mmCIF file of C-alpha atoms and ligand atoms in Angstrom:
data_model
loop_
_atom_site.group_PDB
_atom_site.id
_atom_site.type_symbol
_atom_site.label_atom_id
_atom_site.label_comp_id
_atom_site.label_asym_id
_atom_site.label_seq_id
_atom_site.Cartn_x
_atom_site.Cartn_y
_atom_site.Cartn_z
ATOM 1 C CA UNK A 1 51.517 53.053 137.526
ATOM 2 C CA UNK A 2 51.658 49.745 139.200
ATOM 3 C CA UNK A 3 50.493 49.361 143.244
ATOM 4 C CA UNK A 4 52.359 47.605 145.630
ATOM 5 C CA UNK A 5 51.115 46.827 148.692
ATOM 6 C CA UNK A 6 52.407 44.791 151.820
ATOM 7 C CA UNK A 7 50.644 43.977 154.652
ATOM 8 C CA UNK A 8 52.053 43.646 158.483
ATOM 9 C CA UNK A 9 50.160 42.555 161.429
ATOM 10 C CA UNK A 10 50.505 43.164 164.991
ATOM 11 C CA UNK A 11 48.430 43.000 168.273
ATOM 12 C CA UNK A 12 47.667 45.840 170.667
ATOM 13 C CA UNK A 13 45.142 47.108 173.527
ATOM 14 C CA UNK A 14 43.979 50.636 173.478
ATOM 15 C CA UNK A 15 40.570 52.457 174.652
ATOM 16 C CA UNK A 16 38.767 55.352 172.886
ATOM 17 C CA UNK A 17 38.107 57.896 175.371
ATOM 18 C CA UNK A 18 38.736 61.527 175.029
ATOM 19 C CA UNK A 19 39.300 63.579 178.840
ATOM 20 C CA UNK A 20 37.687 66.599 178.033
ATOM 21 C CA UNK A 21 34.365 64.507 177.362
ATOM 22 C CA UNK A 22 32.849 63.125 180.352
ATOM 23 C CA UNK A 23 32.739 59.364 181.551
ATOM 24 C CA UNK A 24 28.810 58.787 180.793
ATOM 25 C CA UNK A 25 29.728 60.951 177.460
ATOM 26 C CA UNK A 26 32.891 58.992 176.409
ATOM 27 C CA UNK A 27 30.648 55.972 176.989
ATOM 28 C CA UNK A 28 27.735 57.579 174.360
ATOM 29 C CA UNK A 29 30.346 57.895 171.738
ATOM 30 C CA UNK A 30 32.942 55.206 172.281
ATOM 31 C CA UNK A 31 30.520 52.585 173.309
ATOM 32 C CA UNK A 32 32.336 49.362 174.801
ATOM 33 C CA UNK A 33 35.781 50.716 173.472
ATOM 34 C CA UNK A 34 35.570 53.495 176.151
ATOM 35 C CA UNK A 35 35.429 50.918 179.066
ATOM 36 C CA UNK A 36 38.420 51.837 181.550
ATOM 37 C CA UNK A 37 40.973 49.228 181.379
ATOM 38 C CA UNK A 38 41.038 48.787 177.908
ATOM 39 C CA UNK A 39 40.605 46.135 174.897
ATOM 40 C CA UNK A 40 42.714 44.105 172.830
ATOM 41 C CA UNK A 41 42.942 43.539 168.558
ATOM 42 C CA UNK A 42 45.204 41.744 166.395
ATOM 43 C CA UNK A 43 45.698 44.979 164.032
ATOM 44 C CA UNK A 44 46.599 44.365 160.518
ATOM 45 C CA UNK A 45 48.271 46.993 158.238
ATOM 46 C CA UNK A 46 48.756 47.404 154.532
ATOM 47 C CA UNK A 47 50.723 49.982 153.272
ATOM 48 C CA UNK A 48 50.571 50.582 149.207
ATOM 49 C CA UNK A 49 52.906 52.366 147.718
ATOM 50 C CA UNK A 50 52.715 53.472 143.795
ATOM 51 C CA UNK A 51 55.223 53.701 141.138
ATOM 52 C CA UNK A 52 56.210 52.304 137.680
ATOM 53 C CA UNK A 53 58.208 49.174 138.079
ATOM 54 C CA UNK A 54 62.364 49.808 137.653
ATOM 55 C CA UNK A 55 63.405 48.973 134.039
ATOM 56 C CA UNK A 56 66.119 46.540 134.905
ATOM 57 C CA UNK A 57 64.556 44.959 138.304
ATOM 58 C CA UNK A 58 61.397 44.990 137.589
ATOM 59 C CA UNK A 59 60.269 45.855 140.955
ATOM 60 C CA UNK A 60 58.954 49.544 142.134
ATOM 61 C CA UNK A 61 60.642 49.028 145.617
ATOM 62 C CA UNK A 62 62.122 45.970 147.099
ATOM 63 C CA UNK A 63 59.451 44.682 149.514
ATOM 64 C CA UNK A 64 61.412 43.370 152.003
ATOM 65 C CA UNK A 65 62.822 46.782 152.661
ATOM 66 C CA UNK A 66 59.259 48.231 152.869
ATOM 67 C CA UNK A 67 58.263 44.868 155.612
ATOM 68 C CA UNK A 68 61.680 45.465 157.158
ATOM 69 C CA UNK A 69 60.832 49.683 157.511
ATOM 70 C CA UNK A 70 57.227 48.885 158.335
ATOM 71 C CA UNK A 71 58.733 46.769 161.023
ATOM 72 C CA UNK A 72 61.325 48.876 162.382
ATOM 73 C CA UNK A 73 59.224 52.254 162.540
ATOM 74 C CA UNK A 74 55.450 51.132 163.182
ATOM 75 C CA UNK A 75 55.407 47.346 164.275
ATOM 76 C CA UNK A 76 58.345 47.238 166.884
ATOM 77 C CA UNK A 77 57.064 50.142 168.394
ATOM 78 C CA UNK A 78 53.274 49.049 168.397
ATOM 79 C CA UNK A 79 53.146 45.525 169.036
ATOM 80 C CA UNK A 80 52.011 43.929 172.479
ATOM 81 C CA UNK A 81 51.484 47.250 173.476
ATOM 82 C CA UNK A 82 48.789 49.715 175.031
ATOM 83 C CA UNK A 83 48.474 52.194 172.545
ATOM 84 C CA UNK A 84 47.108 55.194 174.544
ATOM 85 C CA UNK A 85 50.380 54.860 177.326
ATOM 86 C CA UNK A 86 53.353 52.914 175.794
ATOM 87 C CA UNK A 87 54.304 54.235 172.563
ATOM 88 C CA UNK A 88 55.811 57.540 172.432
ATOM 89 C CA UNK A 89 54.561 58.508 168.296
ATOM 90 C CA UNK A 90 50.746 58.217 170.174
ATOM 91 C CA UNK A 91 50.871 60.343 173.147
ATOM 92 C CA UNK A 92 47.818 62.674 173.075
ATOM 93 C CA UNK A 93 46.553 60.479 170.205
ATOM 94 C CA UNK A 94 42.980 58.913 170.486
ATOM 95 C CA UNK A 95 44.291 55.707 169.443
ATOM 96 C CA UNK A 96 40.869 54.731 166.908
ATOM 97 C CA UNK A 97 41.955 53.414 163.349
ATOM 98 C CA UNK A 98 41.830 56.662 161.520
ATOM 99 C CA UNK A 99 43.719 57.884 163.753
ATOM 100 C CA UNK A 100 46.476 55.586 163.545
ATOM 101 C CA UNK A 101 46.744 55.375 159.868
ATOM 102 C CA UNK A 102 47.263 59.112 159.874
ATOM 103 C CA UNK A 103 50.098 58.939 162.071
ATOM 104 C CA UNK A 104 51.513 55.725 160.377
ATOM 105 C CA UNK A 105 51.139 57.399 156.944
ATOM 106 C CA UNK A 106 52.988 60.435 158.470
ATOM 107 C CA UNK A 107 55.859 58.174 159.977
ATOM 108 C CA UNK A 108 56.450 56.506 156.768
ATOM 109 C CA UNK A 109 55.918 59.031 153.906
ATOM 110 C CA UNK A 110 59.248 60.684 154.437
ATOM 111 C CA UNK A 111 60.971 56.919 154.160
ATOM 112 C CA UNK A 112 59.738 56.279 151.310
ATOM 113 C CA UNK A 113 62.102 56.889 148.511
ATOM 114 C CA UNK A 114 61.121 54.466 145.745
ATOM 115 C CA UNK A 115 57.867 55.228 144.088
ATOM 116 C CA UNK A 116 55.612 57.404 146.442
ATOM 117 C CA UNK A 117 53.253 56.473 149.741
ATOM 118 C CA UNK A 118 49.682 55.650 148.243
ATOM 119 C CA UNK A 119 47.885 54.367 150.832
ATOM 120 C CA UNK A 120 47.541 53.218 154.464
ATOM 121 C CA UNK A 121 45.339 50.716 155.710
ATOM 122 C CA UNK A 122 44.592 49.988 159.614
ATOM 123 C CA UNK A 123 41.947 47.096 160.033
ATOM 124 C CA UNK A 124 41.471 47.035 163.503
ATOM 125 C CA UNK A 125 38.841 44.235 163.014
ATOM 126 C CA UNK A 126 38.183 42.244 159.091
ATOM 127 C CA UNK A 127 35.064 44.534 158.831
ATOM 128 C CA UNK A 128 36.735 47.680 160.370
ATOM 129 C CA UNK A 129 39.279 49.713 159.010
ATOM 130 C CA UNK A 130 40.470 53.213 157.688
ATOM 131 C CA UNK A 131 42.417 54.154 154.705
ATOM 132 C CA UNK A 132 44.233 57.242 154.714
ATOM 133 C CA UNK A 133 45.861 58.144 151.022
ATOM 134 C CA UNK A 134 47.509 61.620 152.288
HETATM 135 NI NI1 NI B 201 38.933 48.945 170.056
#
């Protein structure tokens, strides 16, 4: 089995904060990312699917239809936008990175047709991220 991965990028605002905790609690757990207006990342994503490479291509999907999928069903929709009010796939969502590689992994599973989903990865900062392999 051979893993191929590709890896998007996009930028987006969000705050933790869950309404049935209180302010001073949301505070306690969230921390900074609970403050009211909201914060800003440049996100990255890498999404890994495995398979065994095609006999006569070589190749276990074509990656520019994975980038151009990733694009079209996670990026467009994510992208210079507050994640907790402007995109439709996050409503009631708490928008923290585990989060959002669940619902990313469940948005692109059912695309993917050549090989099988393996993995996504949301790194909302270089040191922070969460992996989510179904
Ligand atoms: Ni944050």
């Amino acid at each position: 089995m051979v893993y191929l991965t590709r890896k998007e990028h996009f930028c987006a605002s969000h705050r933790l904060y869950n309404p049935k905790f209180s302010e001073k609690e949301n505070l306690e757990i969230y921390g900074k990312c609970a403050y009211p207006n909201g914060h800003g990342h440049n996100y990255e994503l890498e999404v890994t699917v495995v398979g065994d490479p095609d006999k006569d291509t070589g190749m276990i999907m074509d990656l520019k239809k994975l980038a151009d999928l990733i694009d079209a069903d996670i990026v467009d929709k994510v992208d210079h936008k507050h994640l907790n009010v402007d995109v439709d796939f996050l409503k009631g969502v708490i928008p923290t990175a585990e989060n959002l590689a669940l619902v990313f992994w469940r948005i692109l599973c059912p695309k993917i047709t050549a090989g099988r989903l393996y993995s996504v990865k949301v790194y909302e900062t270089p040191d922070n991220f969460a992996e989510y392999r179904g």
